Amino acid sequence: MPALIEIKDLTKKFGHFTAVNAINFSIRQGEILGFLGPNGAGKTTTIKMINGLLKISSGQVLIKGLDARKNRREIKKITGYMSQKFSLYPLLTSLENIEFFGGISGLSRHNIQKKKEEIQPLIPRPILTQKIVDIPPGMKQKIALFVCLMTDPEIILLDEPTSGVDPEVRRNFWMEIYQLKKSGKTILVSTHNLDEVEYADRIIIIHRGNIILEGEPSELQARQGKDSIEALFKDAIINYDNQLSRTGGAECSD
Amino acid sequence: MIETKNLSKSFKDIKAVRDVSFRIPTNSITTIAGADGSGKSTIFKMLMGLIKKDAGSIYLKNEDIGSDFNQITRLTGYMPERFSLYPDLRVEENLNFYADIHQVPRSRREKLKQRLLETTGMIQFKNRRARALSGGMKQKLALSSILLSAPELVLLDEPTTGVDPLSRIEFSNIIKDLKQEGKTIFISTPYLDEAENSDHIIFLKEGKIIKKGPMKTIRKQFPARIFSVLPRGNIYEIMDQMHRHPDLKNSIYIRGKFIKYIQVSSKNHLDLLPAISVKEESPKLEDIFLYYERQSTINPEGLHASTD
């Protein structure tokens, strides 16, 4: 599979704090990449640099060979992004959110109307006309994913899409992710629910702004003698921190 | 510590909580679990007097509180789903603020604060303003603020949403220690692996209790067998096919790399699943929850909720 996204020495600094520290990785066309890491590791910062929501301090994001900094409009067209906590407008209803996000994504009135019809069989009727603030997380998640896919993007960036939703909804969500992969989409998913990424094509673990582990889940587990991603994750973080305290190094300082 | 009797609440024509009666025993961890929208947060808010109950009673230490929530709020540290931190205060200042308003003695505060900061990885961010924290870090700070100031009763509504797996373990340990200190903890969570150490369990569905009781009894009385199947072939394709099978559709789900099979009747349908390996396992709380949830869909009147 060719690389669709290439990340080269990507760095983000907030004042003296290095949130993302010269990381390198690629996302191949048609794969599901699980993007893992503890809170504050730099996951959201990286995703926001990929889709142009955050200014890159140094390094490069190349999407289909295009520099993300210079081609924001083209990249926006082919990228769908679902943010942490499903950022929808809380005081608008689902249908109003679709109208709003459809409008700012450049969909025609006709297409927005079509999207409003397409969501009808997916969400119970009373929910569609309720304000987002009043509906359960599982439903919010469904609507946020629908909004993210409205422009039929090639690349889908999902930042903790299953956070706070119940186990049954989480599983159904992953069935949908798999369908998206089958239809040829390229997907990056960050999550704290590590059991979900057992069947991702690859995983990356980021910690303190650095990539500390990368590979295919089953291969990594076999190589390191672990029986789950969770065991792999804990081991990687603890080893990295131990090494850091032994060498006295700290890449990320306040 | 707390008991509810026939608690009910409707929002317009939606019955959010229906005739809910349960006990939160003193010095124990009680977990309430249920799907999104099952009424968990509404129950928390009714206990704190933040929304008015339509019917039913709340008892604190065996006394009906009526509509006087002063006593309950004085004894309780409550973390709602959406907790407000002070965005302009630094991490440590937020912790101190919550400890101050709950008048936590300085000796206890400093020790526990240090432990919370260290074990959750917040120590390197302790001088950062709350508004500049990542989503998960904000959640960690909110939970730490409540745990630091914990009075007698701690009510936590989905406290670990967005918190990373290592920190979730640390929080579980701190909650267990609070119980050792004599506190009473009432917690809701979508992560049932976190609830394995609870003393009492309440399963909620569509505003009604479908099962409740001491954890030991619930485990002992669990009537089904659980098998873990490592599938041969693509797990999602297999699940898609098997969901169409009447004997399997309510009995299987994915957990990690395995398909879990819940054998309800004497007939076993494992032979329908293409498998590399099959292993019987003792049921996890998540298996037990899913069993009762699905049974209540198939046979809503057939369950006996209480094992008290």
Coordinates of C-alpha atoms in Angstrom, one line a residue:
Chain A
M1 CA 0.0 0.0 0.0
P2 CA 1.4 3.4 -0.9
A3 CA 1.7 6.2 1.7
L4 CA -1.2 8.6 1.4
I5 CA 0.0 10.8 4.3
E6 CA 3.6 11.4 5.2
I7 CA 4.6 13.0 8.4
K8 CA 8.2 14.3 8.5
D9 CA 9.9 15.7 11.6
L10 CA 6.6 17.1 12.7
T11 CA 7.0 19.4 15.7
K12 CA 4.6 21.5 17.8
K13 CA 5.8 23.8 20.6
F14 CA 3.5 25.8 22.9
G15 CA 5.9 28.3 24.4
H16 CA 8.7 26.3 25.9
F17 CA 6.6 23.1 25.9
T18 CA 7.2 20.6 23.2
A19 CA 3.9 18.8 22.6
V20 CA 5.0 16.9 19.5
N21 CA 8.7 16.3 19.1
A22 CA 9.9 15.8 15.5
I23 CA 7.8 12.7 14.8
N24 CA 7.9 10.7 11.6
F25 CA 5.3 8.2 10.3
S26 CA 3.1 7.5 7.3
I27 CA -0.5 6.4 6.8
R28 CA -1.0 4.0 3.9
Q29 CA -3.9 4.2 1.5
G30 CA -6.9 2.1 2.7
E31 CA -5.6 1.3 6.1
I32 CA -6.9 1.7 9.6
L33 CA -4.2 3.3 11.8
G34 CA -4.8 3.1 15.6
F35 CA -3.2 6.2 17.2
L36 CA -2.7 5.6 20.9
G37 CA -1.1 7.4 23.8
P38 CA -1.7 8.6 27.4
N39 CA -3.5 11.9 28.0
G40 CA -1.4 14.8 27.0
A41 CA 0.9 12.7 24.8
G42 CA 0.3 14.8 21.7
K43 CA -2.4 12.8 19.8
T44 CA -4.9 15.6 19.3
T45 CA -2.1 18.1 18.6
T46 CA -0.8 15.8 15.8
I47 CA -4.2 15.2 14.3
K48 CA -4.9 19.0 14.3
M49 CA -1.6 19.6 12.5
I50 CA -2.5 17.1 9.9
N51 CA -5.9 18.7 9.1
G52 CA -4.6 22.2 9.3
L53 CA -6.4 23.3 12.5
L54 CA -3.1 23.9 14.3
K55 CA 0.0 25.7 13.0
I56 CA 3.0 23.4 12.5
S57 CA 6.1 24.7 14.4
S58 CA 8.5 22.7 12.2
G59 CA 8.5 19.7 9.9
Q60 CA 6.1 18.7 7.2
V61 CA 2.7 17.0 6.6
L62 CA 2.4 15.7 3.0
I63 CA -1.0 14.5 1.9
K64 CA -1.0 12.9 -1.5
G65 CA 2.3 14.6 -2.0
L66 CA 0.8 18.1 -1.2
D67 CA 2.3 20.1 1.6
A68 CA -0.5 20.6 4.1
R69 CA 0.6 24.1 4.9
K70 CA 0.4 25.4 1.4
N71 CA -2.6 23.5 0.1
R72 CA -5.1 23.8 2.9
R73 CA -8.2 24.1 0.7
E74 CA -7.4 21.0 -1.4
I75 CA -6.6 19.0 1.7
K76 CA -9.8 20.1 3.5
K77 CA -11.8 18.7 0.5
I78 CA -10.4 15.2 0.9
T79 CA -10.3 15.0 4.7
G80 CA -13.0 14.3 7.2
Y81 CA -12.4 15.1 10.9
M82 CA -14.4 14.1 13.9
S83 CA -13.1 15.9 17.0
Q84 CA -12.8 14.8 20.6
K85 CA -16.2 15.0 22.3
F86 CA -18.0 15.2 19.0
S87 CA -17.9 19.0 18.6
L88 CA -21.4 19.7 17.3
Y89 CA -23.3 22.9 18.2
P90 CA -25.0 21.9 21.4
L91 CA -27.9 24.3 21.1
L92 CA -28.7 23.3 17.5
T93 CA -30.6 20.1 16.6
S94 CA -29.1 17.3 14.6
L95 CA -30.7 18.5 11.4
E96 CA -29.6 22.1 12.0
N97 CA -26.0 20.9 12.7
I98 CA -26.1 19.0 9.3
E99 CA -27.3 22.1 7.6
F100 CA -24.6 24.2 9.3
F101 CA -21.7 21.9 8.7
G102 CA -22.9 21.1 5.2
G103 CA -22.9 24.8 4.5
I104 CA -19.4 25.5 5.7
S105 CA -18.1 22.4 3.9
G106 CA -19.4 23.9 0.6
L107 CA -22.2 21.4 -0.1
S108 CA -25.0 22.8 -2.3
R109 CA -28.5 23.4 -0.9
H110 CA -29.7 20.4 -2.9
N111 CA -27.0 18.1 -1.4
I112 CA -27.6 19.4 2.2
Q113 CA -31.3 18.5 1.7
K114 CA -30.2 15.1 0.5
K115 CA -28.0 14.5 3.6
K116 CA -30.9 15.6 5.8
E117 CA -33.0 12.8 4.2
E118 CA -30.2 10.3 4.4
I119 CA -29.9 10.6 8.2
Q120 CA -33.6 10.0 8.8
P121 CA -33.5 6.2 8.9
L122 CA -30.3 6.1 11.0
I123 CA -31.5 8.2 14.0
P124 CA -34.8 7.9 15.8
R125 CA -37.2 10.7 14.8
P126 CA -37.6 12.5 18.2
I127 CA -33.8 12.6 18.6
L128 CA -33.3 14.4 15.2
T129 CA -35.3 17.4 16.4
Q130 CA -33.8 17.6 19.9
K131 CA -31.0 19.9 20.7
I132 CA -27.6 18.1 20.7
V133 CA -27.1 19.0 24.4
D134 CA -30.0 16.8 25.3
I135 CA -29.2 13.6 23.5
P136 CA -27.1 10.6 24.7
P137 CA -23.4 10.3 23.8
G138 CA -24.0 7.3 21.5
M139 CA -26.4 9.3 19.3
K140 CA -24.1 12.3 19.3
Q141 CA -21.3 10.1 18.1
K142 CA -23.5 8.8 15.3
I143 CA -24.4 12.3 14.2
A144 CA -20.8 13.5 14.5
L145 CA -19.6 10.6 12.2
F146 CA -22.4 11.4 9.7
V147 CA -21.3 15.1 9.6
C148 CA -17.7 14.0 9.2
L149 CA -18.6 11.9 6.2
M150 CA -20.9 14.3 4.5
T151 CA -18.4 15.4 1.9
D152 CA -17.4 11.8 1.2
P153 CA -13.7 12.3 2.2
E154 CA -10.9 9.9 1.2
I155 CA -9.2 10.4 4.5
I156 CA -11.0 10.2 7.9
L157 CA -9.4 11.5 11.1
L158 CA -11.3 10.3 14.2
D159 CA -10.1 11.7 17.6
E160 CA -11.4 9.5 20.4
P161 CA -14.7 8.7 18.6
T162 CA -15.7 6.1 21.2
S163 CA -14.9 8.0 24.4
G164 CA -17.8 7.9 26.8
V165 CA -20.1 5.7 24.8
D166 CA -21.4 2.4 26.0
P167 CA -19.8 -1.0 24.9
E168 CA -22.6 -2.0 22.6
V169 CA -22.5 1.3 20.7
R170 CA -18.7 1.1 20.6
R171 CA -18.8 -2.2 18.9
N172 CA -21.4 -1.1 16.3
F173 CA -19.2 1.9 15.6
W174 CA -16.2 -0.3 14.8
M175 CA -18.4 -2.3 12.4
E176 CA -19.0 1.0 10.6
I177 CA -15.3 1.8 10.6
Y178 CA -14.6 -1.5 9.0
Q179 CA -17.2 -0.8 6.3
L180 CA -15.5 2.5 5.6
K181 CA -12.2 0.7 5.1
K182 CA -13.8 -1.7 2.8
S183 CA -15.1 1.1 0.7
G184 CA -11.5 2.3 0.3
K185 CA -11.2 5.0 2.9
T186 CA -8.0 5.7 4.8
I187 CA -8.7 6.0 8.5
L188 CA -6.7 7.3 11.5
V189 CA -8.4 6.6 14.9
S190 CA -7.2 7.7 18.3
T191 CA -8.6 5.9 21.3
H192 CA -8.1 4.9 24.9
N193 CA -10.2 1.8 24.5
L194 CA -7.3 -0.4 23.5
D195 CA -9.2 -3.5 22.8
E196 CA -10.8 -1.8 19.8
V197 CA -7.6 -1.6 17.9
E198 CA -6.7 -5.3 18.0
Y199 CA -7.8 -5.4 14.3
A200 CA -6.4 -2.1 13.1
D201 CA -3.9 -2.6 10.3
R202 CA -1.2 -0.8 12.3
I203 CA -0.9 1.0 15.6
I204 CA 1.3 3.9 16.7
I205 CA 1.9 4.7 20.4
I206 CA 2.9 8.3 21.1
H207 CA 4.1 9.3 24.5
R208 CA 5.5 12.7 25.7
G209 CA 5.4 13.9 22.1
N210 CA 7.5 11.0 20.8
I211 CA 6.6 7.8 18.9
I212 CA 7.6 5.0 21.1
L213 CA 6.1 2.0 19.2
E214 CA 4.8 1.3 15.7
G215 CA 3.7 -1.8 13.9
E216 CA 1.1 -4.4 13.1
P217 CA -0.8 -5.3 16.3
S218 CA -0.4 -9.1 16.0
E219 CA 3.2 -8.9 14.9
L220 CA 4.1 -6.5 17.8
Q221 CA 2.3 -8.8 20.3
A222 CA 4.1 -11.9 19.0
R223 CA 7.5 -10.2 19.0
Q224 CA 7.1 -8.9 22.6
G225 CA 5.3 -11.9 24.0
K226 CA 2.2 -10.0 25.0
D227 CA -1.4 -11.2 24.6
S228 CA -3.2 -7.9 24.2
I229 CA -2.7 -4.3 23.0
E230 CA -3.3 -3.2 26.5
A231 CA -0.3 -5.2 27.8
L232 CA 1.8 -3.9 24.9
F233 CA 0.7 -0.3 25.7
K234 CA 1.5 -0.5 29.4
D235 CA 4.9 -2.1 28.8
A236 CA 5.9 0.5 26.2
I237 CA 4.9 3.5 28.4
I238 CA 6.5 2.1 31.6
N239 CA 9.7 1.1 29.8
Y240 CA 10.0 4.5 28.1
D241 CA 9.5 6.3 31.4
N242 CA 12.0 4.1 33.2
Q243 CA 14.5 4.8 30.5
L244 CA 13.9 8.5 30.8
S245 CA 14.3 8.6 34.5
R246 CA 17.6 6.5 34.2
T247 CA 19.1 8.8 31.6
G248 CA 17.6 11.9 33.4
G249 CA 16.3 13.1 30.1
A250 CA 13.1 15.0 29.5
E251 CA 12.2 15.9 26.0
C252 CA 9.1 17.7 27.0
S253 CA 9.5 20.4 29.6
D254 CA 7.2 23.1 30.8
Chain B
M1 CA -25.9 5.4 53.5
I2 CA -28.4 6.3 50.8
E3 CA -31.6 4.5 49.8
T4 CA -34.1 5.4 47.1
K5 CA -37.6 4.1 46.8
N6 CA -39.6 4.2 43.6
L7 CA -37.7 7.1 42.2
S8 CA -39.2 8.4 38.9
K9 CA -38.6 11.2 36.5
S10 CA -40.1 12.1 33.1
F11 CA -39.0 14.8 30.6
K12 CA -42.1 15.6 28.6
D13 CA -43.3 12.2 27.3
I14 CA -39.9 10.5 27.9
K15 CA -39.8 8.4 31.0
A16 CA -36.1 8.8 32.0
V17 CA -36.2 7.0 35.4
R18 CA -39.0 4.5 36.3
D19 CA -39.7 3.3 39.8
V20 CA -36.1 2.9 40.7
S21 CA -35.3 1.5 44.2
F22 CA -31.8 0.7 45.4
R23 CA -29.4 1.1 48.3
I24 CA -25.9 2.5 48.5
P25 CA -24.5 0.8 51.6
T26 CA -22.1 2.7 53.8
N27 CA -18.4 2.1 53.2
S28 CA -18.8 0.3 49.9
I29 CA -18.3 0.8 46.2
T30 CA -21.6 0.7 44.3
T31 CA -21.5 0.8 40.5
I32 CA -24.4 1.7 38.3
A33 CA -24.1 0.6 34.7
G34 CA -26.4 1.0 31.7
A35 CA -26.4 2.1 28.1
D36 CA -26.3 5.7 27.0
G37 CA -29.6 7.4 27.9
S38 CA -30.6 4.7 30.4
G39 CA -31.1 7.3 33.1
K40 CA -27.8 7.1 35.1
S41 CA -27.1 10.8 35.1
T42 CA -30.7 11.7 35.9
I43 CA -30.4 9.5 39.0
F44 CA -27.2 11.3 40.1
K45 CA -28.9 14.7 39.6
M46 CA -31.9 13.7 41.6
L47 CA -29.8 12.5 44.4
M48 CA -28.1 15.8 44.5
G49 CA -31.3 17.8 44.2
L50 CA -30.2 19.3 40.9
I51 CA -33.4 18.1 39.2
K52 CA -36.7 17.6 40.9
K53 CA -38.0 14.0 41.2
D54 CA -41.5 13.4 40.0
A55 CA -42.1 10.6 42.5
G56 CA -40.4 8.4 45.1
S57 CA -38.3 9.1 48.1
I58 CA -34.6 9.5 48.9
Y59 CA -33.3 8.4 52.4
L60 CA -30.0 9.6 53.9
K61 CA -28.9 7.4 56.8
N62 CA -32.4 6.0 57.1
E63 CA -34.2 9.3 57.1
D64 CA -36.4 10.6 54.3
I65 CA -34.8 13.8 53.2
G66 CA -38.1 15.1 51.6
S67 CA -37.0 18.1 49.6
D68 CA -34.1 19.2 51.9
F69 CA -30.9 18.4 50.1
N70 CA -28.6 20.5 52.4
Q71 CA -27.5 17.5 54.4
I72 CA -26.8 15.3 51.4
T73 CA -24.8 18.0 49.6
R74 CA -22.7 18.8 52.7
L75 CA -21.6 15.1 52.9
T76 CA -21.1 14.6 49.2
G77 CA -18.4 15.1 46.7
Y78 CA -20.1 15.0 43.3
M79 CA -18.5 14.9 39.9
P80 CA -21.1 15.4 37.1
E81 CA -20.4 14.2 33.6
R82 CA -19.4 17.7 32.6
F83 CA -17.4 19.1 35.4
S84 CA -16.4 22.7 35.6
L85 CA -12.8 23.5 36.4
Y86 CA -11.5 27.1 36.8
P87 CA -9.8 27.6 33.4
D88 CA -7.7 30.5 34.6
L89 CA -6.3 28.6 37.7
R90 CA -3.3 26.4 37.4
V91 CA -3.6 22.6 37.9
E92 CA -2.4 22.8 41.5
E93 CA -4.5 25.9 42.3
N94 CA -7.6 24.1 41.1
L95 CA -6.8 21.2 43.4
N96 CA -6.2 23.6 46.4
F97 CA -9.4 25.5 45.6
Y98 CA -11.6 22.4 45.9
A99 CA -9.7 21.2 49.0
D100 CA -10.2 24.7 50.6
I101 CA -14.0 24.8 50.0
H102 CA -14.3 21.4 51.5
Q103 CA -12.0 22.3 54.3
V104 CA -9.6 19.3 53.8
P105 CA -6.9 19.3 56.6
R106 CA -3.6 20.4 55.2
S107 CA -1.7 17.2 56.2
R108 CA -4.1 14.9 54.3
R109 CA -4.3 17.3 51.4
E110 CA -0.6 17.5 50.7
K111 CA -0.1 13.8 50.8
L112 CA -3.0 12.9 48.7
K113 CA -2.4 15.7 46.3
Q114 CA 1.2 14.6 45.7
R115 CA 0.0 11.0 45.1
L116 CA -2.7 12.1 42.6
L117 CA -0.3 14.4 40.7
E118 CA 2.4 11.7 40.5
T119 CA 0.3 8.6 39.7
T120 CA -1.8 10.3 37.0
G121 CA 1.2 11.9 35.2
M122 CA -0.2 15.4 36.0
I123 CA 2.9 16.4 37.9
Q124 CA 4.7 17.8 34.9
F125 CA 1.6 20.0 34.1
K126 CA 1.0 21.2 37.7
N127 CA 1.7 24.8 36.9
R128 CA -0.3 24.8 33.7
R129 CA -3.6 26.7 33.5
A130 CA -6.6 24.3 33.3
R131 CA -7.7 25.8 30.0
A132 CA -4.4 24.8 28.3
L133 CA -4.8 21.1 29.3
S134 CA -5.7 18.3 26.8
G135 CA -9.2 16.9 27.1
G136 CA -8.2 13.8 29.0
M137 CA -6.0 15.8 31.4
K138 CA -9.0 18.1 32.2
Q139 CA -11.0 15.0 33.1
K140 CA -8.1 13.7 35.3
L141 CA -7.9 17.1 37.1
A142 CA -11.7 17.1 37.7
L143 CA -11.6 13.6 39.1
S144 CA -8.6 14.4 41.3
S145 CA -10.3 17.6 42.6
I146 CA -13.2 15.5 43.8
L147 CA -11.1 12.7 45.2
L148 CA -8.9 15.2 47.1
S149 CA -11.8 16.9 48.7
A150 CA -13.8 13.6 49.2
P151 CA -16.2 14.0 52.1
E152 CA -18.2 11.0 53.4
L153 CA -19.9 10.1 50.2
V154 CA -18.4 10.3 46.7
L155 CA -20.7 10.4 43.6
L156 CA -18.9 10.0 40.3
D157 CA -20.8 10.1 37.1
E158 CA -18.7 8.6 34.3
P159 CA -15.5 10.0 35.8
T160 CA -13.0 8.2 33.6
T161 CA -14.3 9.1 30.2
G162 CA -11.4 10.1 28.1
V163 CA -8.8 9.1 30.7
D164 CA -6.0 6.9 29.5
P165 CA -5.8 3.2 30.6
L166 CA -2.9 3.6 32.9
S167 CA -4.4 6.4 34.8
R168 CA -7.7 4.6 35.0
I169 CA -6.0 1.9 37.0
E170 CA -4.5 4.5 39.3
F171 CA -7.9 6.1 39.9
S172 CA -9.4 2.6 40.6
N173 CA -6.7 2.1 43.3
I174 CA -7.3 5.5 44.8
I175 CA -11.1 4.8 44.9
K176 CA -10.4 1.5 46.7
D177 CA -8.2 3.3 49.2
L178 CA -11.0 5.8 49.9
K179 CA -13.2 2.9 50.7
Q180 CA -10.6 1.6 53.1
E181 CA -10.7 5.0 54.8
G182 CA -14.4 4.5 55.4
K183 CA -15.9 6.5 52.5
T184 CA -19.0 5.4 50.5
I185 CA -18.6 5.5 46.7
F186 CA -21.4 5.6 44.1
I187 CA -20.0 5.5 40.5
S188 CA -21.3 5.1 37.0
T189 CA -19.0 4.0 34.1
P190 CA -19.2 2.7 30.6
Y191 CA -16.0 0.7 31.2
L192 CA -17.2 -2.4 33.1
D193 CA -13.7 -3.7 33.6
E194 CA -13.3 -0.8 36.1
A195 CA -16.3 -2.0 38.1
E196 CA -15.0 -5.6 38.7
N197 CA -14.0 -4.5 42.3
S198 CA -17.3 -3.0 43.2
D199 CA -19.2 -4.4 46.1
H200 CA -22.7 -3.8 44.7
I201 CA -24.0 -3.5 41.2
I202 CA -27.0 -1.9 39.6
F203 CA -27.8 -2.5 35.9
L204 CA -30.1 0.0 34.3
K205 CA -32.0 -0.1 31.0
E206 CA -34.4 2.5 29.7
G207 CA -34.8 4.0 33.1
K208 CA -35.6 0.7 34.9
I209 CA -33.4 -1.6 37.0
I210 CA -32.9 -4.9 35.2
K211 CA -30.6 -6.4 37.8
K212 CA -29.1 -5.3 41.2
G213 CA -27.4 -6.9 44.2
P214 CA -24.1 -7.7 45.8
M215 CA -21.4 -8.5 43.3
K216 CA -20.8 -11.9 44.8
T217 CA -24.4 -12.9 44.5
I218 CA -24.7 -11.6 41.0
R219 CA -21.6 -13.7 40.0
K220 CA -22.8 -16.8 41.8
Q221 CA -26.3 -16.7 40.2
F222 CA -25.1 -16.0 36.7
P223 CA -27.0 -18.6 34.6
A224 CA -25.0 -18.6 31.3
R225 CA -21.6 -19.9 30.2
I226 CA -19.1 -17.7 28.4
F227 CA -16.7 -18.8 25.6
S228 CA -13.9 -16.9 24.0
V229 CA -13.5 -17.7 20.3
L230 CA -10.4 -16.7 18.3
P231 CA -12.0 -16.4 14.9
R232 CA -10.7 -17.9 11.7
G233 CA -11.0 -15.1 9.1
N234 CA -11.9 -11.4 9.3
I235 CA -13.7 -10.8 12.6
Y236 CA -16.0 -8.1 11.2
E237 CA -17.1 -10.2 8.2
I238 CA -17.8 -13.1 10.6
M239 CA -19.8 -10.9 13.0
D240 CA -21.7 -9.5 10.0
Q241 CA -22.7 -13.0 8.9
M242 CA -23.4 -14.3 12.4
H243 CA -25.6 -11.4 13.3
R244 CA -28.1 -12.7 10.7
H245 CA -28.2 -16.1 12.4
P246 CA -31.2 -16.3 14.7
D247 CA -29.4 -18.6 17.2
L248 CA -26.3 -16.4 17.4
K249 CA -27.4 -12.7 16.9
N250 CA -28.0 -12.0 20.6
S251 CA -25.3 -14.3 21.9
I252 CA -22.1 -12.9 20.4
Y253 CA -20.0 -9.8 20.6
I254 CA -16.4 -8.7 19.9
R255 CA -14.0 -8.2 22.8
G256 CA -10.5 -7.4 21.8
K257 CA -9.4 -10.0 19.3
F258 CA -12.0 -12.5 20.4
I259 CA -15.6 -13.2 19.7
K260 CA -17.4 -13.8 23.0
Y261 CA -20.2 -16.3 22.9
I262 CA -22.8 -16.4 25.7
Q263 CA -24.4 -19.8 25.9
V264 CA -27.9 -19.2 27.4
S265 CA -29.7 -22.5 26.7
S266 CA -28.5 -26.1 27.0
K267 CA -27.8 -26.2 23.3
N268 CA -24.4 -24.8 22.3
H269 CA -24.1 -23.1 18.8
L270 CA -20.3 -22.7 18.9
D271 CA -19.9 -25.0 15.9
L272 CA -21.4 -22.2 13.7
L273 CA -18.4 -19.9 14.4
P274 CA -15.3 -20.4 12.3
A275 CA -12.6 -20.7 15.0
I276 CA -8.9 -21.1 15.5
S277 CA -9.5 -21.8 19.2
V278 CA -12.3 -21.9 21.7
K279 CA -11.9 -21.4 25.4
E280 CA -14.5 -21.4 28.2
E281 CA -14.0 -18.5 30.6
S282 CA -15.3 -17.3 33.9
P283 CA -17.7 -14.4 33.2
K284 CA -16.5 -10.9 33.4
L285 CA -18.9 -8.2 34.6
E286 CA -19.3 -7.0 31.0
D287 CA -20.5 -10.4 30.0
I288 CA -23.0 -10.4 32.9
F289 CA -24.2 -7.0 31.9
L290 CA -24.7 -7.8 28.3
Y291 CA -26.4 -11.0 29.2
Y292 CA -29.1 -9.2 31.3
E293 CA -29.3 -6.3 28.8
R294 CA -30.1 -8.7 25.9
Q295 CA -32.3 -10.9 28.0
S296 CA -34.4 -7.9 29.0
T297 CA -34.9 -7.1 25.3
I298 CA -35.9 -10.7 24.4
N299 CA -38.0 -11.3 27.5
P300 CA -38.7 -8.0 29.3
E301 CA -41.0 -9.5 32.0
G302 CA -38.9 -12.6 32.6
L303 CA -36.2 -11.1 34.8
H304 CA -36.1 -10.9 38.6
A305 CA -34.2 -7.7 39.2
S306 CA -33.1 -8.1 42.8
T307 CA -30.8 -10.5 44.4
D308 CA -30.9 -8.6 47.7

